[in-house]
């Protein structure tokens, strides 16, 4: 009886990954927008010295000579930035705690994105919007859909683990073939985004920075 129940639950999880229920999508969107709102509120309390520090950082960036060591560090940083939220969503699907933690990750994603954009706007005024778009535009265009594509089915997997209960079967259950194919497609998309950012974003950012800072 237990085996039959486990098989039914595994089939339901695998078939559930092929669809993204609207309530789950809306719920994660609300969490994300809540983080965006919170980031805007707290960004208003950032001291004025932050704008000066940001200007100095960007000015130093323009004067840097890109050597092989810096390029490797930049590539590693881009990989971490692109994969951190989608990969976190993927991993949380394997634990029952993901039921609570995944919405929190969505809030954190919206918060840090909104907070960063507001800091650029506070430091550079209207031109800060263009600068923020150069820094975060491509990144958000790639990572945001990838995050939601993994977060929604991962949350359903985490909920299913809670209903199965603790034990060996809950640990072995891996999400099914469709889940792994989805993750592979997302990983390839993120890698393509990293390559595009490494080749295109520095030139665009440098062009905008020279116009703003000079």
CSV table of C-alpha atoms in Angstrom, one decimal:
chain,number,residue,atom,x,y,z
A,1,UNK,CA,0.0,0.0,0.0
A,2,UNK,CA,2.8,2.4,0.9
A,3,UNK,CA,4.6,1.6,-2.4
A,4,UNK,CA,1.5,2.3,-4.4
A,5,UNK,CA,1.0,5.6,-2.6
A,6,UNK,CA,4.7,6.5,-3.2
A,7,UNK,CA,4.4,5.7,-6.9
A,8,UNK,CA,1.2,7.7,-7.3
A,9,UNK,CA,2.9,10.7,-5.6
A,10,UNK,CA,5.9,10.4,-7.9
A,11,UNK,CA,3.7,10.3,-11.0
A,12,UNK,CA,1.7,13.3,-9.8
A,13,UNK,CA,4.9,15.3,-9.2
A,14,UNK,CA,6.3,14.4,-12.6
A,15,UNK,CA,3.1,15.3,-14.4
A,16,UNK,CA,2.8,18.4,-12.3
A,17,UNK,CA,6.1,19.8,-13.6
A,18,UNK,CA,4.6,20.0,-17.0
A,19,UNK,CA,2.1,22.6,-15.9
A,20,UNK,CA,2.5,25.7,-13.8
A,21,UNK,CA,-0.8,26.4,-11.9
A,22,UNK,CA,-1.8,30.0,-12.1
A,23,UNK,CA,-2.3,30.4,-8.3
A,24,UNK,CA,1.3,29.3,-7.7
A,25,UNK,CA,2.6,31.7,-10.3
A,26,UNK,CA,0.6,34.5,-8.8
A,27,UNK,CA,1.7,33.7,-5.3
A,28,UNK,CA,5.4,33.8,-6.3
A,29,UNK,CA,4.8,37.0,-8.3
A,30,UNK,CA,3.2,38.6,-5.2
A,31,UNK,CA,6.2,37.5,-3.1
A,32,UNK,CA,8.6,39.0,-5.7
A,33,UNK,CA,6.7,42.3,-5.9
A,34,UNK,CA,6.6,42.4,-2.1
A,35,UNK,CA,10.4,42.3,-2.1
A,36,UNK,CA,10.5,45.0,-4.7
A,37,UNK,CA,8.3,47.3,-2.6
A,38,UNK,CA,10.4,46.6,0.5
A,39,UNK,CA,13.6,47.3,-1.4
A,40,UNK,CA,12.2,50.7,-2.5
A,41,UNK,CA,11.2,51.6,1.0
A,42,UNK,CA,14.5,50.7,2.6
A,43,UNK,CA,16.5,52.3,-0.3
A,44,UNK,CA,15.1,55.7,0.8
A,45,UNK,CA,16.9,55.3,4.1
A,46,UNK,CA,20.3,54.8,2.6
A,47,UNK,CA,22.8,57.6,3.5
A,48,UNK,CA,23.8,60.1,0.9
A,49,UNK,CA,27.4,58.9,1.2
A,50,UNK,CA,26.4,55.7,-0.6
A,51,UNK,CA,25.9,57.6,-3.9
A,52,UNK,CA,29.4,59.0,-3.6
A,53,UNK,CA,30.9,55.6,-2.9
A,54,UNK,CA,29.0,54.2,-5.9
A,55,UNK,CA,30.3,56.9,-8.2
A,56,UNK,CA,33.9,56.3,-7.0
A,57,UNK,CA,33.5,52.5,-7.6
A,58,UNK,CA,32.3,53.1,-11.1
A,59,UNK,CA,35.0,55.6,-11.8
A,60,UNK,CA,37.6,53.1,-10.7
A,61,UNK,CA,35.9,50.5,-12.9
A,62,UNK,CA,36.6,52.7,-16.0
A,63,UNK,CA,40.3,52.9,-15.1
A,64,UNK,CA,40.8,49.2,-14.7
A,65,UNK,CA,42.8,47.2,-17.3
A,66,UNK,CA,41.2,43.9,-17.9
A,67,UNK,CA,43.8,41.1,-17.5
A,68,UNK,CA,43.3,37.4,-17.5
A,69,UNK,CA,43.0,37.2,-13.7
A,70,UNK,CA,40.3,39.9,-13.6
A,71,UNK,CA,38.5,38.3,-16.6
A,72,UNK,CA,38.4,34.9,-14.7
A,73,UNK,CA,37.1,36.6,-11.6
A,74,UNK,CA,34.4,38.5,-13.6
A,75,UNK,CA,33.3,35.3,-15.3
A,76,UNK,CA,33.0,33.5,-11.9
A,77,UNK,CA,31.1,36.4,-10.5
A,78,UNK,CA,28.7,36.4,-13.5
A,79,UNK,CA,28.1,32.7,-13.0
A,80,UNK,CA,27.2,33.1,-9.4
A,81,UNK,CA,24.9,36.1,-10.1
A,82,UNK,CA,23.0,34.3,-12.8
A,83,UNK,CA,22.7,30.9,-11.1
A,84,UNK,CA,22.2,31.9,-7.5
A,85,UNK,CA,18.4,32.2,-7.4
A,86,UNK,CA,17.4,29.6,-10.0
A,87,UNK,CA,19.9,27.1,-8.5
A,88,UNK,CA,18.6,27.8,-5.0
A,89,UNK,CA,15.0,27.2,-6.2
A,90,UNK,CA,16.1,23.9,-7.9
A,91,UNK,CA,17.8,22.6,-4.7
A,92,UNK,CA,15.0,23.6,-2.4
A,93,UNK,CA,12.6,21.4,-4.3
A,94,UNK,CA,14.4,18.4,-2.8
A,95,UNK,CA,13.6,19.3,0.8
A,96,UNK,CA,10.3,19.9,2.6
A,97,UNK,CA,11.6,23.1,4.0
A,98,UNK,CA,11.4,24.5,0.5
A,99,UNK,CA,7.7,25.0,1.1
A,100,UNK,CA,8.5,28.0,3.3
A,101,UNK,CA,11.9,28.9,2.0
A,102,UNK,CA,11.0,29.3,-1.7
A,103,UNK,CA,8.6,32.2,-1.2
A,104,UNK,CA,11.3,33.8,1.0
A,105,UNK,CA,13.8,33.5,-1.8
A,106,UNK,CA,11.3,35.2,-4.2
A,107,UNK,CA,11.0,38.1,-1.7
A,108,UNK,CA,14.8,38.3,-1.4
A,109,UNK,CA,15.2,38.3,-5.2
A,110,UNK,CA,12.8,41.2,-5.6
A,111,UNK,CA,14.3,43.1,-2.6
A,112,UNK,CA,17.9,43.1,-3.7
A,113,UNK,CA,17.0,43.9,-7.3
A,114,UNK,CA,14.9,46.8,-6.3
A,115,UNK,CA,17.3,48.0,-3.7
A,116,UNK,CA,20.2,48.0,-6.2
A,117,UNK,CA,18.2,49.9,-8.9
A,118,UNK,CA,17.1,52.5,-6.4
A,119,UNK,CA,20.8,53.0,-5.3
A,120,UNK,CA,21.7,53.7,-8.9
A,121,UNK,CA,18.8,56.1,-9.3
A,122,UNK,CA,19.7,57.9,-6.1
A,123,UNK,CA,23.3,58.3,-7.1
A,124,UNK,CA,22.8,59.4,-10.8
A,125,UNK,CA,19.3,60.7,-10.9
A,126,UNK,CA,17.4,60.0,-14.2
A,127,UNK,CA,20.6,58.7,-15.9
A,128,UNK,CA,20.8,56.1,-13.1
A,129,UNK,CA,17.8,54.4,-14.6
A,130,UNK,CA,19.7,54.0,-17.9
A,131,UNK,CA,22.7,52.8,-16.0
A,132,UNK,CA,20.7,50.3,-14.0
A,133,UNK,CA,19.1,49.0,-17.2
A,134,UNK,CA,22.6,48.4,-18.6
A,135,UNK,CA,23.7,46.6,-15.5
A,136,UNK,CA,20.6,44.6,-14.7
A,137,UNK,CA,18.5,44.5,-17.9
A,138,UNK,CA,20.0,41.5,-19.6
A,139,UNK,CA,20.5,39.7,-16.3
A,140,UNK,CA,16.8,40.1,-15.3
A,141,UNK,CA,15.6,39.2,-18.8
A,142,UNK,CA,17.3,35.8,-18.4
A,143,UNK,CA,17.3,35.0,-14.7
A,144,UNK,CA,13.7,36.1,-13.8
A,145,UNK,CA,11.9,33.6,-16.2
A,146,UNK,CA,14.4,30.9,-15.3
A,147,UNK,CA,13.7,31.4,-11.6
A,148,UNK,CA,10.0,31.2,-11.9
A,149,UNK,CA,10.2,28.2,-14.2
A,150,UNK,CA,12.1,26.3,-11.5
A,151,UNK,CA,10.5,27.9,-8.4
A,152,UNK,CA,6.9,26.9,-9.1
A,153,UNK,CA,7.4,23.2,-9.7
A,154,UNK,CA,10.1,23.1,-7.0
A,155,UNK,CA,7.5,24.4,-4.5
A,156,UNK,CA,5.1,21.7,-5.6
A,157,UNK,CA,7.8,19.1,-5.1
A,158,UNK,CA,8.5,20.4,-1.6
A,159,UNK,CA,4.8,20.4,-0.7
A,160,UNK,CA,4.6,16.8,-2.0
A,161,UNK,CA,7.5,15.8,0.3
A,162,UNK,CA,5.6,17.2,3.3
A,163,UNK,CA,2.5,15.2,2.4
A,164,UNK,CA,4.7,12.0,1.9
A,165,UNK,CA,6.3,12.6,5.3
A,166,UNK,CA,9.8,12.1,6.5
A,167,UNK,CA,11.7,8.9,5.6
A,168,UNK,CA,13.7,7.2,3.1
A,169,UNK,CA,11.2,7.4,0.2
A,170,UNK,CA,11.0,11.2,0.7
A,171,UNK,CA,14.8,11.4,0.3
A,172,UNK,CA,15.0,9.1,-2.8
A,173,UNK,CA,12.2,10.8,-4.7
A,174,UNK,CA,14.0,12.9,-7.3
A,175,UNK,CA,11.3,14.8,-9.3
A,176,UNK,CA,11.2,12.7,-12.5
A,177,UNK,CA,12.6,13.1,-16.0
A,178,UNK,CA,10.7,16.2,-16.9
A,179,UNK,CA,12.1,18.0,-13.9
A,180,UNK,CA,15.7,17.3,-14.8
A,181,UNK,CA,15.1,18.2,-18.5
A,182,UNK,CA,13.6,21.5,-17.3
A,183,UNK,CA,16.7,22.2,-15.2
A,184,UNK,CA,19.0,21.3,-18.0
A,185,UNK,CA,17.2,23.7,-20.3
A,186,UNK,CA,17.3,26.5,-17.7
A,187,UNK,CA,21.0,25.9,-17.1
A,188,UNK,CA,21.8,26.2,-20.8
A,189,UNK,CA,19.8,29.4,-20.9
A,190,UNK,CA,21.7,30.8,-17.9
A,191,UNK,CA,25.0,29.9,-19.5
A,192,UNK,CA,24.0,31.7,-22.7
A,193,UNK,CA,23.1,34.7,-20.6
A,194,UNK,CA,26.4,34.7,-18.8
A,195,UNK,CA,28.3,34.6,-22.2
A,196,UNK,CA,26.2,37.4,-23.6
A,197,UNK,CA,26.8,39.6,-20.5
A,198,UNK,CA,30.5,38.9,-20.5
A,199,UNK,CA,30.9,40.0,-24.1
A,200,UNK,CA,28.3,42.7,-24.5
A,201,UNK,CA,27.6,44.3,-21.1
A,202,UNK,CA,31.2,45.7,-20.4
A,203,UNK,CA,31.1,47.7,-23.7
A,204,UNK,CA,27.6,49.1,-23.1
A,205,UNK,CA,28.3,49.9,-19.4
A,206,UNK,CA,31.6,51.6,-20.3
A,207,UNK,CA,29.8,53.7,-22.9
A,208,UNK,CA,27.1,54.9,-20.5
A,209,UNK,CA,29.6,55.4,-17.6
A,210,UNK,CA,31.9,57.6,-19.7
A,211,UNK,CA,28.9,59.7,-20.7
A,212,UNK,CA,27.6,60.1,-17.1
A,213,UNK,CA,30.9,60.5,-15.2
A,214,UNK,CA,32.7,62.8,-17.7
